[in-house]
C-alpha cells in the first residue's frame, strides 16, 4: 500500500481528488487532514470513508499534529487553503495564517521526514494578462505578480516550497491550475453562486462589465493532472494545468441562463471586485508533452450541464448556507 496525506480533502478539489484516487488507485490509503472550515464539508467525502480513506479533523498550522501525520505517510498532496478572493479582500488574516504558515508547517515536516510533497497552487500567482483573446498565456517561467491577498498568500506559499526544494532538498513539485468547475464547489464561487441563485429564486450577479476572462477546467481533469505530476513529475518542477477553456464571465453566465431556461438578460450587474484580474490563460504544453496528460472534459457546455444537475439534485448540501452567503455579499453590495 502507498500512504497518501491529502490536506483540505473535504473541500471542493480535495474531495474530488480523493474520490478520483480511491476509484482509480485501490493500492492507495488516504488520510485526509481538514479543519472543516465553512468551505469543508464532511458530506463531500462521506461515501469514501472506510478502510482506505480516513478523515482527521485538524489544522495544517498545528505543528505536532502535522509532524505526526507526515511521519506516518509516504506522500503529501497539499490542497488546504483559504481559497476565495472576495473573502481575502474583507479579511486577509486567515489567508496569511493558513496559506503561508500552514504550508510552512507542512514543508518543515516533509523535509524532516524526506517525504514526497506536492503543492497545489493557482494561476492567479501570475497576476492577469492585459488583453483577453490575443493568444498570450501563462507559462512556468511567467513572473509572479499576484493582485489580491489570496493570490499573494498562494504566491508566498509557492515561494516557500521553491526555497525548501533548493535549500533543504524537499522532494516537491508544484502545479498552478486555472479555474475549476464541477460538483462540491462552495456556493460563494462564481458558477455555483449563479446556479443556486436561479434555483433559489434570486437573480445571478455579474461583477463590473462581465468581460473578465477565466480559463475553465473540469475538476476531474485537474485531479488526473495532479496524480500524473505526483507520480511521474520531475522533482523541483512547476507544471501549469489548464484545458484551453477561456471564456468571459458574461458568456459563462449566459450559458447557465440558457441551460436553466432563463431569459438571457435575467441577471444584475453589481459592484466590481477591487483589483479584479482581467484575464487568465494557461499554456499546459509542458504537462501535455512531458506527462502525456490530456483533459477528458473538452465540452464545457455538457460539463456545465452536469454541474447544474448536481446542484439541482443536492440542494441539501447548499440550502442551509445560501442566505448567509448572499447576506455577506449584500453587505458588500456584490
Ligand atoms: P475550498 O475552499 O473548497 O477547500 C479548502 C479546504 O481546505 C476546505 O475543506 C477547508 O476546510 C480546508 N482548510 C482550510 N483551512 C484549513 C486549515 N488551516 N487546516 C486544514 N484544512 C483547512 O478550496 P478549493 O477550491 O478546493 O481549492 C483547493 C486548493 O486548490 C487551494 O489550495 C486553491 O488555492 C487551489 N486552487 C483552486 C482553484 C479553483 O478554481 N478552485 C484553482 C487552482 C488552484
Ligand atoms: O458573483 C460573482 N460574480 C462574478 O462576476 C462572483 C462570485 C464572481 N464573479 C467573477 C469574478 C471572477 O472574474 O467571476 C470570476 C470567477 O470568480 P471566483 O469564482 O470568485 O473565482 P476566481 O476569483 O477567478 O478564483 C478562482 O480560481 C482560481 C478560485 O476561487 C481560486 O481559489 C483559484 O485559485
Coordinates of C-alpha atoms and ligand atoms in Angstrom, one line a residue:
X1 CA 0.0 0.0 0.0
X2 CA 1.0 3.6 -0.6
X3 CA 0.1 6.1 2.1
X4 CA -1.2 9.5 0.9
X5 CA -1.9 12.5 3.1
X6 CA -4.4 14.9 1.5
X7 CA -4.7 18.3 3.2
X8 CA -8.0 20.1 2.5
X9 CA -9.6 16.9 1.3
X10 CA -13.1 17.8 2.4
X11 CA -13.1 20.9 0.2
X12 CA -14.1 21.2 -3.5
X13 CA -11.0 20.0 -5.3
X14 CA -9.5 17.9 -2.5
X15 CA -12.7 15.8 -2.2
X16 CA -12.8 15.3 -6.0
X17 CA -9.2 14.3 -5.9
X18 CA -9.7 11.8 -3.0
X19 CA -12.6 10.3 -5.0
X20 CA -10.5 10.1 -8.1
X21 CA -7.6 8.4 -6.3
X22 CA -9.8 5.9 -4.4
X23 CA -11.6 5.0 -7.7
X24 CA -8.6 4.7 -9.9
X25 CA -5.8 3.6 -7.5
X26 CA -7.0 1.0 -5.0
X27 CA -3.4 0.5 -3.8
X28 CA -3.5 4.0 -2.1
X29 CA -4.5 4.5 1.5
X30 CA -5.7 8.1 2.0
X31 CA -5.6 10.2 5.2
X32 CA -7.5 13.5 4.8
X33 CA -6.4 16.3 7.1
X34 CA -9.1 19.0 7.1
X35 CA -10.1 21.7 9.6
X36 CA -13.7 21.6 8.2
X37 CA -13.9 25.4 7.9
X38 CA -17.0 26.9 6.3
X39 CA -15.6 25.6 3.0
X40 CA -15.1 22.0 4.1
X41 CA -17.9 19.5 4.2
X42 CA -17.8 16.0 5.6
X43 CA -20.6 15.0 3.2
X44 CA -18.2 15.6 0.3
X45 CA -16.2 12.5 1.4
X46 CA -18.8 10.6 3.4
X47 CA -19.1 7.8 0.8
X48 CA -15.3 7.4 0.6
X49 CA -14.6 7.0 4.3
X50 CA -13.8 3.4 5.3
X51 CA -10.8 1.1 5.3
X52 CA -8.9 3.0 2.6
X53 CA -9.9 6.6 3.4
X54 CA -9.9 8.3 6.9
X55 CA -10.6 11.8 8.0
X56 CA -8.6 13.6 10.6
X57 CA -10.2 16.9 11.6
X58 CA -7.4 19.3 12.3
X59 CA -5.4 22.4 11.3
X60 CA -2.4 22.4 9.0
X61 CA -0.9 25.0 11.3
X62 CA -0.9 22.6 14.2
X63 CA 2.8 21.6 14.2
X64 CA 2.7 18.5 16.4
X65 CA -0.3 17.0 14.5
X66 CA 1.3 17.7 11.2
X67 CA 4.6 16.3 12.3
X68 CA 2.9 13.0 13.4
X69 CA 0.7 12.7 10.2
X70 CA 3.6 13.5 7.8
X71 CA 5.8 11.0 9.6
X72 CA 3.2 8.3 9.0
X73 CA 2.7 8.9 5.3
X74 CA 4.6 8.4 2.1
X75 CA 3.4 11.4 0.1
X76 CA 1.6 14.7 0.8
X77 CA -0.8 16.5 -1.6
X78 CA -1.5 19.9 -0.2
X79 CA -4.8 21.5 -1.1
X80 CA -5.8 23.1 2.2
X81 CA -6.3 26.8 1.9
X82 CA -8.5 29.8 2.3
X83 CA -9.5 30.0 -1.4
X84 CA -11.9 32.9 -2.1
X85 CA -10.6 36.2 -3.4
X86 CA -13.6 38.2 -2.1
X87 CA -13.1 36.9 1.4
X88 CA -9.4 37.8 1.3
X89 CA -10.4 41.4 0.5
X90 CA -12.7 41.6 3.6
X91 CA -10.3 39.8 6.0
X92 CA -6.8 38.8 4.8
X93 CA -5.6 37.3 8.1
X94 CA -6.9 33.7 7.7
X95 CA -5.2 33.6 4.3
X96 CA -1.8 34.6 5.8
X97 CA -2.2 32.1 8.6
X98 CA -3.5 29.0 6.6
X99 CA -1.9 29.6 3.2
X100 CA 1.5 30.8 4.4
X101 CA 2.0 29.5 7.9
X102 CA 0.2 26.2 7.2
X103 CA 2.3 25.5 4.1
X104 CA 5.4 26.3 6.1
X105 CA 4.3 23.8 8.8
X106 CA 3.8 21.1 6.2
X107 CA 7.1 21.5 4.3
X108 CA 9.1 21.6 7.5
X109 CA 7.7 18.2 8.4
X110 CA 8.0 16.8 4.8
X111 CA 11.7 17.9 4.8
X112 CA 12.4 16.4 8.2
X113 CA 11.0 13.0 7.2
X114 CA 12.1 13.1 3.5
X115 CA 8.5 12.8 2.2
X116 CA 7.3 13.5 -1.3
X117 CA 5.3 16.7 -1.4
X118 CA 3.0 18.2 -4.0
X119 CA 1.9 21.9 -3.7
X120 CA -1.5 22.6 -5.3
X121 CA -1.4 26.2 -6.5
X122 CA -3.2 28.6 -8.8
X123 CA -2.7 30.6 -12.0
X124 CA -3.6 33.7 -10.0
X125 CA 0.0 33.9 -8.7
X126 CA 0.9 35.3 -12.2
X127 CA -1.5 38.3 -11.9
X128 CA -3.5 38.9 -15.0
X129 CA -3.0 39.1 -18.8
X130 CA -3.6 42.6 -20.2
X131 CA -5.5 41.7 -23.4
X132 CA -8.1 38.9 -23.5
X133 CA -8.1 36.7 -26.5
X134 CA -4.7 37.7 -28.0
X135 CA -3.2 34.3 -27.5
X136 CA -0.9 35.2 -24.7
X137 CA -0.8 32.6 -21.9
X138 CA 1.0 32.0 -18.6
X139 CA 3.9 29.5 -18.6
X140 CA 6.1 28.2 -15.8
X141 CA 8.5 31.0 -16.4
X142 CA 6.0 33.8 -16.1
X143 CA 6.7 36.3 -13.4
X144 CA 4.8 36.1 -10.1
X145 CA 2.6 39.3 -9.9
X146 CA -0.2 38.5 -7.5
X147 CA -3.1 41.0 -7.2
X148 CA -5.2 40.1 -4.2
X149 CA -4.4 39.0 -0.6
X150 CA -5.5 35.5 -1.6
X151 CA -3.2 35.2 -4.6
X152 CA -0.3 36.9 -2.7
X153 CA -0.7 34.3 0.0
X154 CA -0.6 31.5 -2.6
X155 CA 2.4 33.0 -4.3
X156 CA 4.1 33.3 -0.9
X157 CA 3.5 29.6 -0.2
X158 CA 4.8 28.6 -3.6
X159 CA 8.0 30.6 -2.9
X160 CA 8.4 28.8 0.4
X161 CA 8.1 25.4 -1.4
X162 CA 10.7 26.5 -4.0
X163 CA 13.1 27.6 -1.3
X164 CA 12.7 24.4 0.6
X165 CA 13.4 22.4 -2.5
X166 CA 16.6 24.3 -3.1
X167 CA 17.9 24.8 0.5
X168 CA 16.7 21.6 2.2
X169 CA 16.3 19.1 -0.7
X170 CA 12.5 18.9 -0.3
X171 CA 11.2 16.3 -2.8
X172 CA 8.5 18.5 -4.2
X173 CA 6.6 19.6 -7.3
X174 CA 4.2 22.5 -7.8
X175 CA 1.1 22.8 -10.0
X176 CA -0.6 26.1 -10.9
X177 CA -4.1 25.4 -12.2
X178 CA -6.8 27.6 -13.8
X179 CA -10.4 28.0 -12.6
X180 CA -12.0 24.6 -11.7
X181 CA -15.7 23.8 -12.1
X182 CA -17.7 20.7 -11.1
X183 CA -19.5 19.1 -8.2
X184 CA -18.9 20.1 -4.5
X185 CA -17.7 23.7 -5.2
X186 CA -18.8 26.1 -2.5
X187 CA -21.7 28.4 -3.4
X188 CA -19.7 31.5 -2.8
X189 CA -17.8 30.9 -6.1
X190 CA -19.0 32.2 -9.4
X191 CA -20.6 29.2 -11.2
X192 CA -22.3 27.6 -8.2
X193 CA -23.4 31.1 -6.9
X194 CA -25.3 31.8 -10.2
X195 CA -26.8 28.3 -10.4
X196 CA -28.0 28.3 -6.8
X197 CA -29.3 31.9 -7.2
X198 CA -31.5 30.8 -10.0
X199 CA -32.6 27.6 -8.1
X200 CA -33.5 29.7 -5.1
X201 CA -35.4 32.5 -7.0
X202 CA -32.6 35.1 -6.9
X203 CA -31.1 36.9 -9.8
X204 CA -27.5 36.0 -10.9
X205 CA -24.8 38.7 -10.1
X206 CA -22.2 39.7 -12.6
X207 CA -19.2 41.8 -11.4
X208 CA -18.4 45.0 -13.4
X209 CA -18.8 44.7 -17.2
X210 CA -18.6 40.9 -17.2
X211 CA -15.7 41.0 -19.7
X212 CA -13.2 39.4 -17.3
X213 CA -11.9 36.1 -18.7
X214 CA -11.3 32.9 -16.8
X215 CA -9.8 29.6 -18.2
X216 CA -12.2 26.8 -17.1
X217 CA -11.1 23.2 -16.4
X218 CA -13.3 20.4 -15.0
X219 CA -12.1 19.4 -11.6
X220 CA -11.7 15.7 -12.7
X221 CA -9.1 16.8 -15.3
X222 CA -7.3 18.7 -12.5
X223 CA -7.3 15.6 -10.3
X224 CA -5.8 13.5 -13.1
X225 CA -3.1 16.1 -13.7
X226 CA -2.1 16.2 -10.0
X227 CA -1.9 12.4 -9.9
X228 CA 0.3 12.4 -13.0
X229 CA 2.6 15.0 -11.5
X230 CA 2.7 13.4 -8.1
X231 CA 3.7 10.0 -9.6
X232 CA 5.7 10.9 -12.7
X233 CA 6.6 14.6 -12.4
X234 CA 10.2 15.7 -12.1
X235 CA 11.2 16.8 -8.6
X236 CA 11.7 20.6 -8.3
X237 CA 9.5 21.3 -11.4
X238 CA 6.4 23.5 -11.8
X239 CA 3.6 22.3 -14.1
X240 CA 0.8 24.6 -15.3
X241 CA -2.6 22.9 -15.6
X242 CA -5.3 24.2 -18.0
X243 CA -7.6 22.9 -20.7
X244 CA -7.8 25.9 -23.1
X245 CA -11.2 26.9 -21.6
X246 CA -11.1 30.7 -21.8
X247 CA -14.5 32.4 -21.6
X248 CA -15.7 35.7 -20.4
X249 CA -17.8 35.7 -17.2
X250 CA -20.7 37.1 -19.2
X251 CA -20.5 34.2 -21.7
X252 CA -20.5 31.6 -18.9
X253 CA -23.4 33.3 -17.2
X254 CA -25.4 33.4 -20.5
X255 CA -24.7 29.7 -20.9
X256 CA -26.0 28.9 -17.4
X257 CA -29.1 31.0 -18.0
X258 CA -29.8 29.2 -21.3
X259 CA -29.3 25.7 -19.9
X260 CA -31.6 26.6 -17.0
X261 CA -34.3 28.1 -19.3
X262 CA -34.0 31.7 -18.1
X263 CA -34.1 34.9 -20.3
X264 CA -30.5 35.9 -21.4
X265 CA -30.7 39.2 -19.6
X266 CA -32.1 37.9 -16.3
X267 CA -29.2 39.0 -14.1
X268 CA -27.9 42.0 -12.2
X269 CA -24.7 43.9 -12.8
X270 CA -23.2 44.6 -9.3
X271 CA -20.2 46.4 -7.9
X272 CA -16.9 45.1 -9.3
X273 CA -14.3 43.3 -7.2
X274 CA -11.4 45.7 -6.2
X275 CA -8.2 44.8 -8.1
X276 CA -10.2 42.4 -10.2
X277 CA -7.9 40.4 -12.5
X278 CA -8.9 40.8 -16.1
X279 CA -7.8 37.6 -17.8
X280 CA -6.2 34.3 -17.1
X281 CA -5.0 31.8 -19.7
X282 CA -2.8 28.7 -19.2
X283 CA -0.2 27.2 -21.5
X284 CA -0.2 23.5 -20.4
X285 CA 2.2 22.3 -23.1
X286 CA 4.8 21.1 -20.6
X287 CA 2.3 18.9 -18.8
X288 CA 0.9 17.5 -22.1
X289 CA 4.4 16.8 -23.6
X290 CA 6.2 15.5 -20.6
X291 CA 3.5 13.5 -18.9
X292 CA 1.0 12.9 -21.7
X293 CA -1.9 14.4 -19.7
X294 CA -5.0 15.3 -21.8
X295 CA -8.3 16.8 -20.5
X296 CA -11.3 14.5 -20.9
X297 CA -13.9 17.2 -20.3
X298 CA -13.4 19.1 -23.6
X299 CA -17.1 20.1 -24.0
X300 CA -17.7 22.9 -21.5
X301 CA -21.4 23.1 -22.1
X302 CA -22.0 19.4 -21.2
X303 CA -19.7 19.7 -18.1
X304 CA -21.7 22.7 -17.1
X305 CA -25.0 20.9 -17.6
X306 CA -23.8 18.1 -15.4
X307 CA -22.7 20.6 -12.7
X308 CA -26.1 22.3 -12.8
X309 CA -27.7 18.9 -12.4
X310 CA -25.5 18.2 -9.4
X311 CA -26.6 21.4 -7.6
X312 CA -30.2 20.6 -8.5
X313 CA -30.1 17.1 -7.1
X314 CA -28.1 18.0 -4.0
X315 CA -30.0 21.0 -2.6
X316 CA -29.5 19.8 0.9
X317 CA -25.7 20.5 0.5
X318 CA -26.2 24.2 0.0
X319 CA -29.6 25.4 1.0
X320 CA -28.8 25.9 4.7
X321 CA -25.8 28.2 3.8
X322 CA -27.4 30.1 0.9
X323 CA -29.0 33.0 2.9
X324 CA -25.9 33.8 4.9
X325 CA -23.6 33.6 1.8
X326 CA -25.9 36.1 0.0
X327 CA -26.2 38.3 3.1
X328 CA -22.4 38.6 3.2
X329 CA -22.3 39.6 -0.5
X330 CA -25.2 42.1 0.0
X331 CA -23.3 43.8 2.9
X332 CA -20.5 44.4 0.3
X333 CA -23.0 45.4 -2.4
X334 CA -22.0 42.4 -4.5
Ligands
LIG1 P1 -12.0 25.0 -0.9 O1 -12.1 26.4 -0.2 O2 -13.2 24.5 -1.5 O3 -11.4 23.9 0.1 C1 -10.4 24.2 1.0 C2 -10.4 23.1 2.1 O4 -9.3 23.4 3.0 C3 -11.7 23.0 2.9 O5 -12.1 21.7 3.1 C4 -11.2 23.6 4.3 O6 -11.9 23.1 5.4 C5 -9.8 23.2 4.3 N1 -9.0 24.1 5.2 C6 -8.9 25.5 5.2 N2 -8.1 25.9 6.1 C7 -7.5 24.8 6.7 C8 -6.5 24.6 7.7 N3 -6.0 25.6 8.3 N4 -6.2 23.3 8.0 C9 -6.8 22.3 7.4 N5 -7.7 22.4 6.5 C10 -8.1 23.6 6.1 O7 -10.8 25.2 -1.9 P2 -10.7 24.5 -3.4 O8 -11.3 25.4 -4.4 O9 -11.0 23.1 -3.3 O10 -9.1 24.7 -3.6 C11 -8.2 23.8 -3.1 C12 -6.8 24.2 -3.5 O11 -6.7 24.4 -4.9 C13 -6.4 25.5 -2.9 O12 -5.0 25.5 -2.4 C14 -6.5 26.5 -4.0 O13 -5.6 27.6 -3.9 C15 -6.2 25.6 -5.2 N6 -6.8 26.0 -6.5 C16 -8.1 26.2 -6.6 C17 -8.7 26.5 -7.9 C18 -10.2 26.7 -8.0 O14 -10.6 27.0 -9.1 N7 -11.0 26.4 -7.0 C19 -7.8 26.7 -9.0 C20 -6.4 26.5 -8.8 C21 -5.9 26.1 -7.6
LIG2 O1 -20.9 36.6 -8.1 C1 -19.9 36.7 -8.7 N1 -19.9 37.3 -9.9 C2 -18.8 37.5 -10.7 O2 -18.9 38.1 -11.8 C3 -18.7 36.0 -8.3 C4 -18.6 35.3 -7.0 C5 -17.6 36.1 -9.2 N2 -17.6 36.9 -10.3 C6 -16.5 36.9 -11.2 C7 -15.1 37.2 -10.6 C8 -14.2 36.4 -11.4 O3 -13.8 37.1 -12.6 O4 -16.3 35.6 -11.7 C9 -15.0 35.2 -11.9 C10 -14.7 33.9 -11.1 O5 -14.8 34.3 -9.7 P1 -14.5 33.3 -8.5 O6 -15.4 32.1 -8.6 O7 -14.5 34.0 -7.2 O8 -13.0 32.7 -8.9 P2 -11.6 33.5 -9.1 O9 -11.5 34.7 -8.3 O10 -11.3 33.5 -10.5 O11 -10.7 32.4 -8.3 C11 -10.9 31.0 -8.5 O12 -9.9 30.5 -9.4 C12 -8.6 30.4 -9.0 C13 -10.8 30.2 -7.2 O13 -11.7 30.8 -6.3 C14 -9.4 30.3 -6.6 O14 -9.3 29.5 -5.5 C15 -8.4 29.8 -7.7 O15 -7.1 29.9 -7.2

